[in-house]
Amino acid sequence: MATVTASTEKRIKEINYSWEGKDKFGKQLKGEMRAAGTVIVTSTLRRQGIKVTKIEKMQSNGRIIEKDITLFTRQLATMMKSGVPLLQAFDIIGKGHSNRALSKLLMDIKADVETGSNLTDAFRKYPLYFDALYCNLVGAGEAAGILDTILDRLATYKEKIQAIKGKIKSALFYPISIIVVAFVITAIIMIFVIPAFKDLFEGFGADLPAPTLFVMTISDFFVDYWWAIFGIVGGGIYAFFYTWKRSIPMQRIIDRVALKIPVFGEVIRKATIARWARTLSTMFAAGVPLVESLDSVAGAAGNHIYYEATKNIQLEVSTGNSLMSSMANSTVFPNMVIQMVAIGEEAGSLDSMLGKIADFYEAEVDDAVAALSSLMEPMIMVVLGTLIGGMVIAMYLPIFKMGMVVS
């Protein structure tokens, strides 16, 4: 037991080093090595006939994002289906990846597998990158001896989920970016442009129109309290996201409100149902028991309202209720989804029916996002035109008035 513990500690301390040196013929060489220290790097290279001239610890450049894990899953599935051994596949992917952080992660997992851990346990050590759903599917594949097939399904699942998340982000990014740009432009006009007009109007010696006085009053407020305005807006955004990530009641409120937002709420609801159905279909097709599958589905739902509903469904299913009746009791699923699940349960093809539900709602999200894009452009143009045009007209009214008096 002591030997195993010692080797584990040594493995954990291993880091990547870059080295430079000369061989016995004086030829300049350089490379990378993973070791527990510079002494090991030097001694290893010396045994290979290389005289080391420089050793540096390599920085773990880059960060691991969900797209990296998706690509790794697809690469691993492809290699295993082609007959490449598991450890060799990890070696090829890890050493060939440009992201050193991911490369280090894969080499650590490979080292765990080499010392006797199964792949599932090796993945469970890194919950930040491999969630319970991922580990449960890999565990089911290992137990059934169909790891390559499960990895292929898992890669397809992650690609589809990532695609639908990307569509939702693209639908929300456009209006949010326009709002930010409009706020910045308005602030610049209020702080720098309108005060110049104010100095000009002071020499008129006449009463200014009400719209002009209103805009100038707002401009004075911006000039005097610009630091407070930007501080409150920036601090409010930071406080919102900080609270949202750490407060369950806040998440519940925001997710509930998000589902009720006109137009956008329906898109979010369809995307959530598509993700829910796709996750359960993938888990069930892999042979994971329904109750255990629902536990992972709840975490993958992406909306706290559906998370709580799935937990209630899991509880009812564990007491003997059918999935269809439990979903009906939750009141968050459309009637069409419930009826298709009922057909799938009766026909013994629940995974296939859930996959069709996911396909249908993913197509619905595609259509909704396309419609939103075409609808938002004229609406944003009207809002920006009204905002900027209103300020311009308000500042030119006194000039028009003076021109009429002169004529």
mmCIF file of C-alpha atoms in Angstrom:
data_model
loop_
_atom_site.group_PDB
_atom_site.id
_atom_site.type_symbol
_atom_site.label_atom_id
_atom_site.label_comp_id
_atom_site.label_asym_id
_atom_site.label_seq_id
_atom_site.Cartn_x
_atom_site.Cartn_y
_atom_site.Cartn_z
ATOM 1 C CA MET A 1 0.000 0.000 0.000
ATOM 2 C CA ALA A 2 2.856 2.392 0.836
ATOM 3 C CA THR A 3 4.448 1.700 -2.544
ATOM 4 C CA VAL A 4 1.241 2.550 -4.383
ATOM 5 C CA THR A 5 0.833 5.788 -2.418
ATOM 6 C CA ALA A 6 4.418 6.836 -3.112
ATOM 7 C CA SER A 7 4.109 6.191 -6.827
ATOM 8 C CA THR A 8 0.834 8.124 -6.931
ATOM 9 C CA GLU A 9 2.381 11.150 -5.229
ATOM 10 C CA LYS A 10 5.341 11.058 -7.618
ATOM 11 C CA ARG A 11 3.007 10.853 -10.607
ATOM 12 C CA ILE A 12 0.971 13.811 -9.415
ATOM 13 C CA LYS A 13 4.118 15.947 -9.131
ATOM 14 C CA GLU A 14 5.236 15.216 -12.689
ATOM 15 C CA ILE A 15 5.298 18.278 -14.951
ATOM 16 C CA ASN A 16 6.380 19.057 -18.504
ATOM 17 C CA TYR A 17 9.920 20.287 -19.236
ATOM 18 C CA SER A 18 11.462 21.588 -22.429
ATOM 19 C CA TRP A 19 15.144 20.809 -22.945
ATOM 20 C CA GLU A 20 18.019 21.594 -25.249
ATOM 21 C CA GLY A 21 21.271 19.644 -25.634
ATOM 22 C CA LYS A 22 23.875 18.034 -27.879
ATOM 23 C CA ASP A 23 24.384 14.430 -28.900
ATOM 24 C CA LYS A 24 27.791 12.712 -29.018
ATOM 25 C CA PHE A 25 28.409 14.135 -32.512
ATOM 26 C CA GLY A 26 27.750 17.718 -31.319
ATOM 27 C CA LYS A 27 24.393 18.031 -33.088
ATOM 28 C CA GLN A 28 21.942 20.457 -31.434
ATOM 29 C CA LEU A 29 18.782 18.753 -30.162
ATOM 30 C CA LYS A 30 15.712 19.917 -28.306
ATOM 31 C CA GLY A 31 12.481 18.400 -27.119
ATOM 32 C CA GLU A 32 9.947 17.996 -24.331
ATOM 33 C CA MET A 33 9.758 15.510 -21.476
ATOM 34 C CA ARG A 34 7.340 14.846 -18.641
ATOM 35 C CA ALA A 35 9.146 14.074 -15.378
ATOM 36 C CA ALA A 36 9.124 14.675 -11.620
ATOM 37 C CA GLY A 37 12.119 17.043 -11.732
ATOM 38 C CA THR A 38 15.078 18.390 -13.692
ATOM 39 C CA VAL A 39 17.413 15.735 -12.251
ATOM 40 C CA ILE A 40 15.313 12.966 -13.800
ATOM 41 C CA VAL A 41 15.246 14.797 -17.144
ATOM 42 C CA THR A 42 19.049 15.175 -17.097
ATOM 43 C CA SER A 43 19.733 11.549 -16.108
ATOM 44 C CA THR A 44 17.258 10.175 -18.661
ATOM 45 C CA LEU A 45 18.782 12.187 -21.483
ATOM 46 C CA ARG A 46 22.328 11.324 -20.361
ATOM 47 C CA ARG A 47 21.494 7.627 -20.698
ATOM 48 C CA GLN A 48 20.443 8.402 -24.272
ATOM 49 C CA GLY A 49 23.834 9.988 -24.981
ATOM 50 C CA ILE A 50 22.577 13.578 -24.853
ATOM 51 C CA LYS A 51 24.433 16.320 -22.950
ATOM 52 C CA VAL A 52 21.829 18.741 -21.594
ATOM 53 C CA THR A 53 22.564 22.476 -21.944
ATOM 54 C CA LYS A 54 19.181 23.949 -20.953
ATOM 55 C CA ILE A 55 16.056 22.793 -19.103
ATOM 56 C CA GLU A 56 12.931 24.904 -18.538
ATOM 57 C CA LYS A 57 9.603 24.146 -16.919
ATOM 58 C CA MET A 58 6.837 24.448 -19.519
ATOM 59 C CA GLN A 59 3.856 26.631 -18.736
ATOM 60 C CA SER A 60 0.400 25.082 -19.079
ATOM 61 C CA ASN A 61 -0.654 27.419 -21.880
ATOM 62 C CA GLY A 62 -4.321 27.717 -22.725
ATOM 63 C CA ARG A 63 -7.419 26.544 -20.936
ATOM 64 C CA ILE A 64 -9.652 23.585 -21.571
ATOM 65 C CA ILE A 65 -13.100 24.409 -22.935
ATOM 66 C CA GLU A 66 -16.067 22.206 -23.719
ATOM 67 C CA LYS A 67 -15.186 22.196 -27.413
ATOM 68 C CA ASP A 68 -11.803 20.619 -26.586
ATOM 69 C CA ILE A 69 -13.470 17.779 -24.654
ATOM 70 C CA THR A 70 -15.938 17.218 -27.507
ATOM 71 C CA LEU A 71 -13.141 17.017 -30.070
ATOM 72 C CA PHE A 72 -11.131 14.683 -27.826
ATOM 73 C CA THR A 73 -14.143 12.377 -27.436
ATOM 74 C CA ARG A 74 -14.642 12.209 -31.209
ATOM 75 C CA GLN A 75 -10.929 11.515 -31.801
ATOM 76 C CA LEU A 76 -10.838 8.794 -29.134
ATOM 77 C CA ALA A 77 -13.999 7.158 -30.525
ATOM 78 C CA THR A 78 -12.605 7.192 -34.073
ATOM 79 C CA MET A 79 -9.280 5.677 -33.014
ATOM 80 C CA MET A 80 -10.843 2.937 -30.915
ATOM 81 C CA LYS A 81 -13.225 2.024 -33.730
ATOM 82 C CA SER A 82 -10.155 1.771 -35.982
ATOM 83 C CA GLY A 83 -8.554 -0.709 -33.587
ATOM 84 C CA VAL A 84 -5.992 1.624 -31.954
ATOM 85 C CA PRO A 85 -5.302 0.517 -28.334
ATOM 86 C CA LEU A 86 -6.637 2.843 -25.628
ATOM 87 C CA LEU A 87 -3.259 3.940 -24.202
ATOM 88 C CA GLN A 88 -1.792 4.510 -27.638
ATOM 89 C CA ALA A 89 -4.845 6.584 -28.600
ATOM 90 C CA PHE A 90 -4.333 8.788 -25.531
ATOM 91 C CA ASP A 91 -0.668 9.150 -26.422
ATOM 92 C CA ILE A 92 -1.417 10.181 -30.018
ATOM 93 C CA ILE A 93 -4.127 12.690 -29.063
ATOM 94 C CA GLY A 94 -2.244 14.134 -26.087
ATOM 95 C CA LYS A 95 1.074 14.662 -27.851
ATOM 96 C CA GLY A 96 -0.550 15.960 -31.023
ATOM 97 C CA HIS A 97 -2.749 18.609 -29.393
ATOM 98 C CA SER A 98 -1.715 22.274 -29.504
ATOM 99 C CA ASN A 99 -3.414 23.037 -26.169
ATOM 100 C CA ARG A 100 -0.808 22.114 -23.556
ATOM 101 C CA ALA A 101 -3.387 22.172 -20.749
ATOM 102 C CA LEU A 102 -5.434 19.488 -22.514
ATOM 103 C CA SER A 103 -2.281 17.561 -23.393
ATOM 104 C CA LYS A 104 -1.265 17.498 -19.723
ATOM 105 C CA LEU A 105 -4.763 16.381 -18.704
ATOM 106 C CA LEU A 106 -4.733 13.488 -21.179
ATOM 107 C CA MET A 107 -1.263 12.395 -20.122
ATOM 108 C CA ASP A 108 -2.387 12.391 -16.472
ATOM 109 C CA ILE A 109 -5.405 10.240 -17.357
ATOM 110 C CA LYS A 110 -3.187 7.906 -19.366
ATOM 111 C CA ALA A 111 -0.833 7.552 -16.376
ATOM 112 C CA ASP A 112 -3.799 6.633 -14.138
ATOM 113 C CA VAL A 113 -4.940 3.943 -16.590
ATOM 114 C CA GLU A 114 -1.383 2.589 -16.881
ATOM 115 C CA THR A 115 -1.203 2.096 -13.093
ATOM 116 C CA GLY A 116 -4.367 -0.027 -13.050
ATOM 117 C CA SER A 117 -7.311 2.396 -12.844
ATOM 118 C CA ASN A 118 -10.187 1.862 -15.235
ATOM 119 C CA LEU A 119 -11.031 4.703 -17.615
ATOM 120 C CA THR A 120 -14.164 5.712 -15.720
ATOM 121 C CA ASP A 121 -12.308 6.213 -12.426
ATOM 122 C CA ALA A 122 -9.577 8.141 -14.235
ATOM 123 C CA PHE A 123 -12.186 10.497 -15.712
ATOM 124 C CA ARG A 124 -13.946 10.919 -12.342
ATOM 125 C CA LYS A 125 -10.784 12.540 -10.924
ATOM 126 C CA TYR A 126 -11.445 15.546 -13.174
ATOM 127 C CA PRO A 127 -15.129 16.491 -12.644
ATOM 128 C CA LEU A 128 -14.488 19.986 -14.016
ATOM 129 C CA TYR A 129 -14.070 18.476 -17.494
ATOM 130 C CA PHE A 130 -15.886 15.129 -17.274
ATOM 131 C CA ASP A 131 -19.290 15.378 -15.591
ATOM 132 C CA ALA A 132 -21.353 12.562 -14.092
ATOM 133 C CA LEU A 133 -23.147 11.942 -17.396
ATOM 134 C CA TYR A 134 -19.855 11.510 -19.246
ATOM 135 C CA CYS A 135 -18.432 9.163 -16.611
ATOM 136 C CA ASN A 136 -21.637 7.110 -16.334
ATOM 137 C CA LEU A 137 -21.726 6.526 -20.093
ATOM 138 C CA VAL A 138 -18.051 5.548 -20.213
ATOM 139 C CA GLY A 139 -18.633 3.221 -17.243
ATOM 140 C CA ALA A 140 -21.563 1.573 -19.030
ATOM 141 C CA GLY A 141 -19.426 1.119 -22.129
ATOM 142 C CA GLU A 142 -16.570 -0.456 -20.168
ATOM 143 C CA ALA A 143 -18.924 -2.799 -18.322
ATOM 144 C CA ALA A 144 -20.614 -3.969 -21.536
ATOM 145 C CA GLY A 145 -17.404 -4.164 -23.563
ATOM 146 C CA ILE A 146 -18.647 -1.650 -26.138
ATOM 147 C CA LEU A 147 -16.539 1.374 -25.171
ATOM 148 C CA ASP A 148 -15.902 2.390 -28.798
ATOM 149 C CA THR A 149 -19.643 2.445 -29.563
ATOM 150 C CA ILE A 150 -20.471 4.399 -26.405
ATOM 151 C CA LEU A 151 -17.712 6.927 -27.098
ATOM 152 C CA ASP A 152 -19.124 7.407 -30.599
ATOM 153 C CA ARG A 153 -22.606 8.051 -29.168
ATOM 154 C CA LEU A 154 -21.133 10.336 -26.526
ATOM 155 C CA ALA A 155 -19.217 12.339 -29.140
ATOM 156 C CA THR A 156 -22.374 12.702 -31.260
ATOM 157 C CA TYR A 157 -24.339 13.776 -28.174
ATOM 158 C CA LYS A 158 -21.782 16.415 -27.189
ATOM 159 C CA GLU A 159 -21.584 17.744 -30.757
ATOM 160 C CA LYS A 160 -25.366 18.163 -30.933
ATOM 161 C CA ILE A 161 -25.588 19.756 -27.478
ATOM 162 C CA GLN A 162 -22.759 22.135 -28.324
ATOM 163 C CA ALA A 163 -24.462 23.055 -31.594
ATOM 164 C CA ILE A 164 -27.752 23.902 -29.909
ATOM 165 C CA LYS A 165 -25.971 25.937 -27.213
ATOM 166 C CA GLY A 166 -24.201 27.844 -29.970
ATOM 167 C CA LYS A 167 -27.516 28.673 -31.644
ATOM 168 C CA ILE A 168 -28.985 30.022 -28.402
ATOM 169 C CA LYS A 169 -25.876 32.128 -27.770
ATOM 170 C CA SER A 170 -25.970 33.525 -31.303
ATOM 171 C CA ALA A 171 -29.653 34.412 -30.892
ATOM 172 C CA LEU A 172 -28.930 36.326 -27.666
ATOM 173 C CA PHE A 173 -25.568 37.820 -28.658
ATOM 174 C CA TYR A 174 -26.874 40.103 -31.405
ATOM 175 C CA PRO A 175 -29.430 42.106 -29.367
ATOM 176 C CA ILE A 176 -27.131 42.247 -26.322
ATOM 177 C CA SER A 177 -24.235 43.572 -28.406
ATOM 178 C CA ILE A 178 -26.505 46.201 -29.971
ATOM 179 C CA ILE A 179 -27.711 47.314 -26.526
ATOM 180 C CA VAL A 180 -24.104 47.690 -25.345
ATOM 181 C CA VAL A 181 -23.123 49.671 -28.458
ATOM 182 C CA ALA A 182 -26.215 51.893 -28.139
ATOM 183 C CA PHE A 183 -25.402 52.621 -24.483
ATOM 184 C CA VAL A 184 -21.779 53.520 -25.296
ATOM 185 C CA ILE A 185 -22.767 55.767 -28.232
ATOM 186 C CA THR A 186 -25.451 57.492 -26.151
ATOM 187 C CA ALA A 187 -22.980 58.092 -23.310
ATOM 188 C CA ILE A 188 -20.395 59.585 -25.729
ATOM 189 C CA ILE A 189 -22.998 61.920 -27.245
ATOM 190 C CA MET A 190 -24.278 62.982 -23.826
ATOM 191 C CA ILE A 191 -20.812 63.603 -22.359
ATOM 192 C CA PHE A 192 -18.917 65.154 -25.311
ATOM 193 C CA VAL A 193 -21.295 66.290 -28.085
ATOM 194 C CA ILE A 194 -24.306 67.847 -26.377
ATOM 195 C CA PRO A 195 -22.245 70.114 -24.019
ATOM 196 C CA ALA A 196 -20.790 71.752 -27.160
ATOM 197 C CA PHE A 197 -24.326 72.522 -28.365
ATOM 198 C CA LYS A 198 -25.177 73.829 -24.899
ATOM 199 C CA ASP A 199 -22.370 76.400 -25.080
ATOM 200 C CA LEU A 200 -23.642 77.440 -28.514
ATOM 201 C CA PHE A 201 -27.257 77.836 -27.360
ATOM 202 C CA GLU A 202 -26.320 80.010 -24.376
ATOM 203 C CA GLY A 203 -25.583 82.871 -26.789
ATOM 204 C CA PHE A 204 -29.017 82.723 -28.431
ATOM 205 C CA GLY A 205 -30.763 84.656 -25.677
ATOM 206 C CA ALA A 206 -34.060 82.875 -26.376
ATOM 207 C CA ASP A 207 -36.134 80.150 -24.745
ATOM 208 C CA LEU A 208 -35.174 76.661 -25.864
ATOM 209 C CA PRO A 209 -37.740 73.998 -26.899
ATOM 210 C CA ALA A 210 -38.777 71.454 -24.255
ATOM 211 C CA PRO A 211 -37.145 68.455 -26.037
ATOM 212 C CA THR A 212 -33.831 70.343 -26.163
ATOM 213 C CA LEU A 213 -34.011 71.251 -22.453
ATOM 214 C CA PHE A 214 -34.828 67.633 -21.605
ATOM 215 C CA VAL A 215 -31.836 66.257 -23.537
ATOM 216 C CA MET A 216 -29.532 68.917 -22.061
ATOM 217 C CA THR A 217 -30.676 68.046 -18.535
ATOM 218 C CA ILE A 218 -29.838 64.381 -19.123
ATOM 219 C CA SER A 219 -26.494 65.438 -20.601
ATOM 220 C CA ASP A 220 -25.686 67.470 -17.476
ATOM 221 C CA PHE A 221 -26.440 64.423 -15.363
ATOM 222 C CA PHE A 222 -24.123 62.269 -17.493
ATOM 223 C CA VAL A 223 -21.323 64.847 -17.311
ATOM 224 C CA ASP A 224 -21.606 65.238 -13.529
ATOM 225 C CA TYR A 225 -22.123 61.588 -12.622
ATOM 226 C CA TRP A 226 -20.568 59.591 -15.471
ATOM 227 C CA TRP A 227 -18.401 57.711 -12.968
ATOM 228 C CA ALA A 228 -21.482 56.670 -10.975
ATOM 229 C CA ILE A 229 -23.427 55.619 -14.093
ATOM 230 C CA PHE A 230 -20.648 53.404 -15.443
ATOM 231 C CA GLY A 231 -19.885 52.121 -11.944
ATOM 232 C CA ILE A 232 -23.509 51.188 -11.250
ATOM 233 C CA VAL A 233 -23.980 49.532 -14.662
ATOM 234 C CA GLY A 234 -20.686 47.608 -14.463
ATOM 235 C CA GLY A 235 -21.131 46.705 -10.802
ATOM 236 C CA GLY A 236 -24.727 45.655 -11.396
ATOM 237 C CA ILE A 237 -23.736 43.310 -14.227
ATOM 238 C CA TYR A 238 -20.919 41.817 -12.145
ATOM 239 C CA ALA A 239 -23.165 41.406 -9.081
ATOM 240 C CA PHE A 240 -25.872 39.789 -11.218
ATOM 241 C CA PHE A 241 -23.576 37.129 -12.681
ATOM 242 C CA TYR A 242 -21.784 36.600 -9.358
ATOM 243 C CA THR A 243 -25.086 36.011 -7.541
ATOM 244 C CA TRP A 244 -26.528 33.960 -10.389
ATOM 245 C CA LYS A 245 -23.637 31.473 -10.299
ATOM 246 C CA ARG A 246 -23.712 31.017 -6.515
ATOM 247 C CA SER A 247 -27.341 31.419 -5.444
ATOM 248 C CA ILE A 248 -29.880 28.645 -6.099
ATOM 249 C CA PRO A 249 -32.902 30.932 -5.429
ATOM 250 C CA MET A 250 -31.472 33.449 -7.889
ATOM 251 C CA GLN A 251 -30.986 30.734 -10.523
ATOM 252 C CA ARG A 252 -34.548 29.562 -9.992
ATOM 253 C CA ILE A 253 -35.924 33.091 -10.458
ATOM 254 C CA ILE A 254 -33.812 33.884 -13.529
ATOM 255 C CA ASP A 255 -34.562 30.554 -15.219
ATOM 256 C CA ARG A 256 -38.279 30.962 -14.550
ATOM 257 C CA VAL A 257 -38.268 34.504 -15.952
ATOM 258 C CA ALA A 258 -36.177 33.412 -18.964
ATOM 259 C CA LEU A 259 -38.854 30.904 -19.976
ATOM 260 C CA LYS A 260 -41.512 33.658 -19.919
ATOM 261 C CA ILE A 261 -39.654 36.268 -21.991
ATOM 262 C CA PRO A 262 -41.640 36.979 -25.179
ATOM 263 C CA VAL A 263 -40.183 35.220 -28.252
ATOM 264 C CA PHE A 264 -36.842 34.384 -26.570
ATOM 265 C CA GLY A 265 -38.506 32.345 -23.812
ATOM 266 C CA GLU A 266 -40.016 29.910 -26.290
ATOM 267 C CA VAL A 267 -36.643 29.403 -27.977
ATOM 268 C CA ILE A 268 -34.999 28.694 -24.604
ATOM 269 C CA ARG A 269 -37.784 26.248 -23.689
ATOM 270 C CA LYS A 270 -37.429 24.324 -26.963
ATOM 271 C CA ALA A 271 -33.646 24.185 -26.593
ATOM 272 C CA THR A 272 -33.974 22.891 -23.023
ATOM 273 C CA ILE A 273 -36.425 20.150 -24.058
ATOM 274 C CA ALA A 274 -34.151 19.159 -26.955
ATOM 275 C CA ARG A 275 -31.155 18.893 -24.602
ATOM 276 C CA TRP A 276 -33.250 16.981 -22.032
ATOM 277 C CA ALA A 277 -34.508 14.460 -24.594
ATOM 278 C CA ARG A 278 -31.098 14.066 -26.259
ATOM 279 C CA THR A 279 -29.390 13.377 -22.924
ATOM 280 C CA LEU A 280 -31.953 10.809 -21.770
ATOM 281 C CA SER A 281 -31.921 9.113 -25.173
ATOM 282 C CA THR A 282 -28.128 8.778 -25.101
ATOM 283 C CA MET A 283 -28.070 7.469 -21.516
ATOM 284 C CA PHE A 284 -30.903 4.992 -22.059
ATOM 285 C CA ALA A 285 -29.450 3.697 -25.339
ATOM 286 C CA ALA A 286 -26.148 3.038 -23.532
ATOM 287 C CA GLY A 287 -27.917 0.702 -21.104
ATOM 288 C CA VAL A 288 -27.854 3.023 -18.077
ATOM 289 C CA PRO A 289 -30.922 2.353 -15.848
ATOM 290 C CA LEU A 290 -33.714 4.924 -16.186
ATOM 291 C CA VAL A 291 -33.571 6.192 -12.593
ATOM 292 C CA GLU A 292 -29.802 6.645 -12.774
ATOM 293 C CA SER A 293 -30.121 8.258 -16.209
ATOM 294 C CA LEU A 294 -32.585 10.841 -14.901
ATOM 295 C CA ASP A 295 -30.035 11.923 -12.298
ATOM 296 C CA SER A 296 -27.581 12.884 -15.067
ATOM 297 C CA VAL A 297 -30.370 14.353 -17.212
ATOM 298 C CA ALA A 298 -31.326 16.744 -14.408
ATOM 299 C CA GLY A 299 -27.803 18.142 -14.281
ATOM 300 C CA ALA A 300 -27.606 18.467 -18.066
ATOM 301 C CA ALA A 301 -30.967 20.232 -18.456
ATOM 302 C CA GLY A 302 -29.377 23.682 -18.206
ATOM 303 C CA ASN A 303 -32.451 25.215 -16.540
ATOM 304 C CA HIS A 304 -33.249 25.033 -12.842
ATOM 305 C CA ILE A 305 -36.991 24.654 -13.456
ATOM 306 C CA TYR A 306 -36.369 21.536 -15.550
ATOM 307 C CA TYR A 307 -33.749 20.363 -13.050
ATOM 308 C CA GLU A 308 -36.312 20.335 -10.246
ATOM 309 C CA ALA A 309 -38.959 18.782 -12.509
ATOM 310 C CA THR A 310 -36.547 15.995 -13.517
ATOM 311 C CA LYS A 311 -35.690 15.294 -9.875
ATOM 312 C CA ASN A 312 -39.423 14.902 -9.140
ATOM 313 C CA ILE A 313 -39.799 12.638 -12.193
ATOM 314 C CA GLN A 314 -36.869 10.537 -10.952
ATOM 315 C CA LEU A 315 -38.508 10.185 -7.535
ATOM 316 C CA GLU A 316 -41.842 9.097 -9.043
ATOM 317 C CA VAL A 317 -40.196 6.641 -11.466
ATOM 318 C CA SER A 318 -38.212 5.091 -8.590
ATOM 319 C CA THR A 319 -41.528 4.389 -6.786
ATOM 320 C CA GLY A 320 -43.005 2.549 -9.780
ATOM 321 C CA ASN A 321 -44.681 5.267 -11.885
ATOM 322 C CA SER A 322 -44.234 5.272 -15.646
ATOM 323 C CA LEU A 323 -42.039 7.932 -17.223
ATOM 324 C CA MET A 324 -45.002 9.293 -19.192
ATOM 325 C CA SER A 325 -47.233 9.860 -16.156
ATOM 326 C CA SER A 326 -44.348 11.340 -14.162
ATOM 327 C CA MET A 327 -43.593 13.802 -16.968
ATOM 328 C CA ALA A 328 -47.277 14.731 -17.190
ATOM 329 C CA ASN A 329 -47.324 15.467 -13.459
ATOM 330 C CA SER A 330 -44.366 17.841 -13.819
ATOM 331 C CA THR A 331 -46.404 20.206 -16.091
ATOM 332 C CA VAL A 332 -43.268 21.519 -17.875
ATOM 333 C CA PHE A 333 -43.416 19.301 -20.969
ATOM 334 C CA PRO A 334 -45.721 19.861 -23.984
ATOM 335 C CA ASN A 335 -48.433 17.292 -24.623
ATOM 336 C CA MET A 336 -46.708 16.141 -27.833
ATOM 337 C CA VAL A 337 -43.564 15.173 -25.908
ATOM 338 C CA ILE A 338 -45.561 13.252 -23.307
ATOM 339 C CA GLN A 339 -47.530 11.352 -25.960
ATOM 340 C CA MET A 340 -44.376 10.407 -27.886
ATOM 341 C CA VAL A 341 -42.752 9.155 -24.669
ATOM 342 C CA ALA A 342 -45.881 7.086 -23.973
ATOM 343 C CA ILE A 343 -45.639 5.520 -27.449
ATOM 344 C CA GLY A 344 -41.941 4.830 -26.920
ATOM 345 C CA GLU A 345 -42.599 3.110 -23.579
ATOM 346 C CA GLU A 346 -45.350 0.924 -25.022
ATOM 347 C CA ALA A 347 -43.303 -0.023 -28.111
ATOM 348 C CA GLY A 348 -40.108 -0.645 -26.125
ATOM 349 C CA SER A 349 -38.233 1.956 -28.178
ATOM 350 C CA LEU A 350 -37.954 4.807 -25.700
ATOM 351 C CA ASP A 351 -34.407 5.774 -26.702
ATOM 352 C CA SER A 352 -35.373 6.024 -30.373
ATOM 353 C CA MET A 353 -38.487 8.082 -29.606
ATOM 354 C CA LEU A 354 -36.537 10.446 -27.346
ATOM 355 C CA GLY A 355 -34.005 10.893 -30.146
ATOM 356 C CA LYS A 356 -36.818 11.872 -32.523
ATOM 357 C CA ILE A 357 -38.133 14.375 -29.958
ATOM 358 C CA ALA A 358 -34.651 15.896 -29.711
ATOM 359 C CA ASP A 359 -34.345 16.061 -33.519
ATOM 360 C CA PHE A 360 -37.737 17.770 -33.798
ATOM 361 C CA TYR A 361 -37.007 20.429 -31.182
ATOM 362 C CA GLU A 362 -33.491 21.054 -32.489
ATOM 363 C CA ALA A 363 -35.053 21.769 -35.895
ATOM 364 C CA GLU A 364 -37.574 24.046 -34.160
ATOM 365 C CA VAL A 365 -34.728 25.959 -32.505
ATOM 366 C CA ASP A 366 -32.980 26.324 -35.884
ATOM 367 C CA ASP A 367 -36.136 27.808 -37.439
ATOM 368 C CA ALA A 368 -36.798 30.068 -34.427
ATOM 369 C CA VAL A 369 -33.247 31.444 -34.411
ATOM 370 C CA ALA A 370 -33.417 32.141 -38.156
ATOM 371 C CA ALA A 371 -36.750 33.934 -37.704
ATOM 372 C CA LEU A 372 -35.383 35.905 -34.741
ATOM 373 C CA SER A 373 -32.377 37.068 -36.729
ATOM 374 C CA SER A 374 -34.557 38.440 -39.534
ATOM 375 C CA LEU A 375 -37.016 39.976 -37.036
ATOM 376 C CA MET A 376 -34.455 41.616 -34.768
ATOM 377 C CA GLU A 377 -32.654 43.602 -37.484
ATOM 378 C CA PRO A 378 -35.544 45.993 -38.382
ATOM 379 C CA MET A 379 -36.563 46.283 -34.706
ATOM 380 C CA ILE A 380 -33.038 47.253 -33.657
ATOM 381 C CA MET A 381 -32.798 49.754 -36.515
ATOM 382 C CA VAL A 382 -36.043 51.379 -35.349
ATOM 383 C CA VAL A 383 -34.873 51.570 -31.725
ATOM 384 C CA LEU A 384 -31.448 52.984 -32.618
ATOM 385 C CA GLY A 385 -32.969 55.387 -35.117
ATOM 386 C CA THR A 386 -35.474 56.655 -32.548
ATOM 387 C CA LEU A 387 -32.823 57.037 -29.838
ATOM 388 C CA ILE A 388 -30.062 58.697 -31.862
ATOM 389 C CA GLY A 389 -32.422 60.533 -34.213
ATOM 390 C CA GLY A 390 -34.422 61.878 -31.267
ATOM 391 C CA MET A 391 -31.304 63.399 -29.701
ATOM 392 C CA VAL A 392 -30.180 64.913 -32.993
ATOM 393 C CA ILE A 393 -33.606 66.470 -33.675
ATOM 394 C CA ALA A 394 -33.822 67.829 -30.115
ATOM 395 C CA MET A 395 -30.451 69.585 -30.497
ATOM 396 C CA TYR A 396 -31.270 71.034 -33.942
ATOM 397 C CA LEU A 397 -34.729 72.365 -33.022
ATOM 398 C CA PRO A 398 -33.325 75.673 -31.681
ATOM 399 C CA ILE A 399 -31.335 76.139 -34.897
ATOM 400 C CA PHE A 400 -34.459 75.548 -37.000
ATOM 401 C CA LYS A 401 -36.388 77.968 -34.765
ATOM 402 C CA MET A 402 -33.714 80.637 -35.135
ATOM 403 C CA GLY A 403 -33.714 80.194 -38.917
ATOM 404 C CA MET A 404 -37.474 80.719 -39.043
ATOM 405 C CA VAL A 405 -37.174 83.927 -36.963
ATOM 406 C CA VAL A 406 -34.381 85.286 -39.181
ATOM 407 C CA SER A 407 -36.335 84.545 -42.365
#
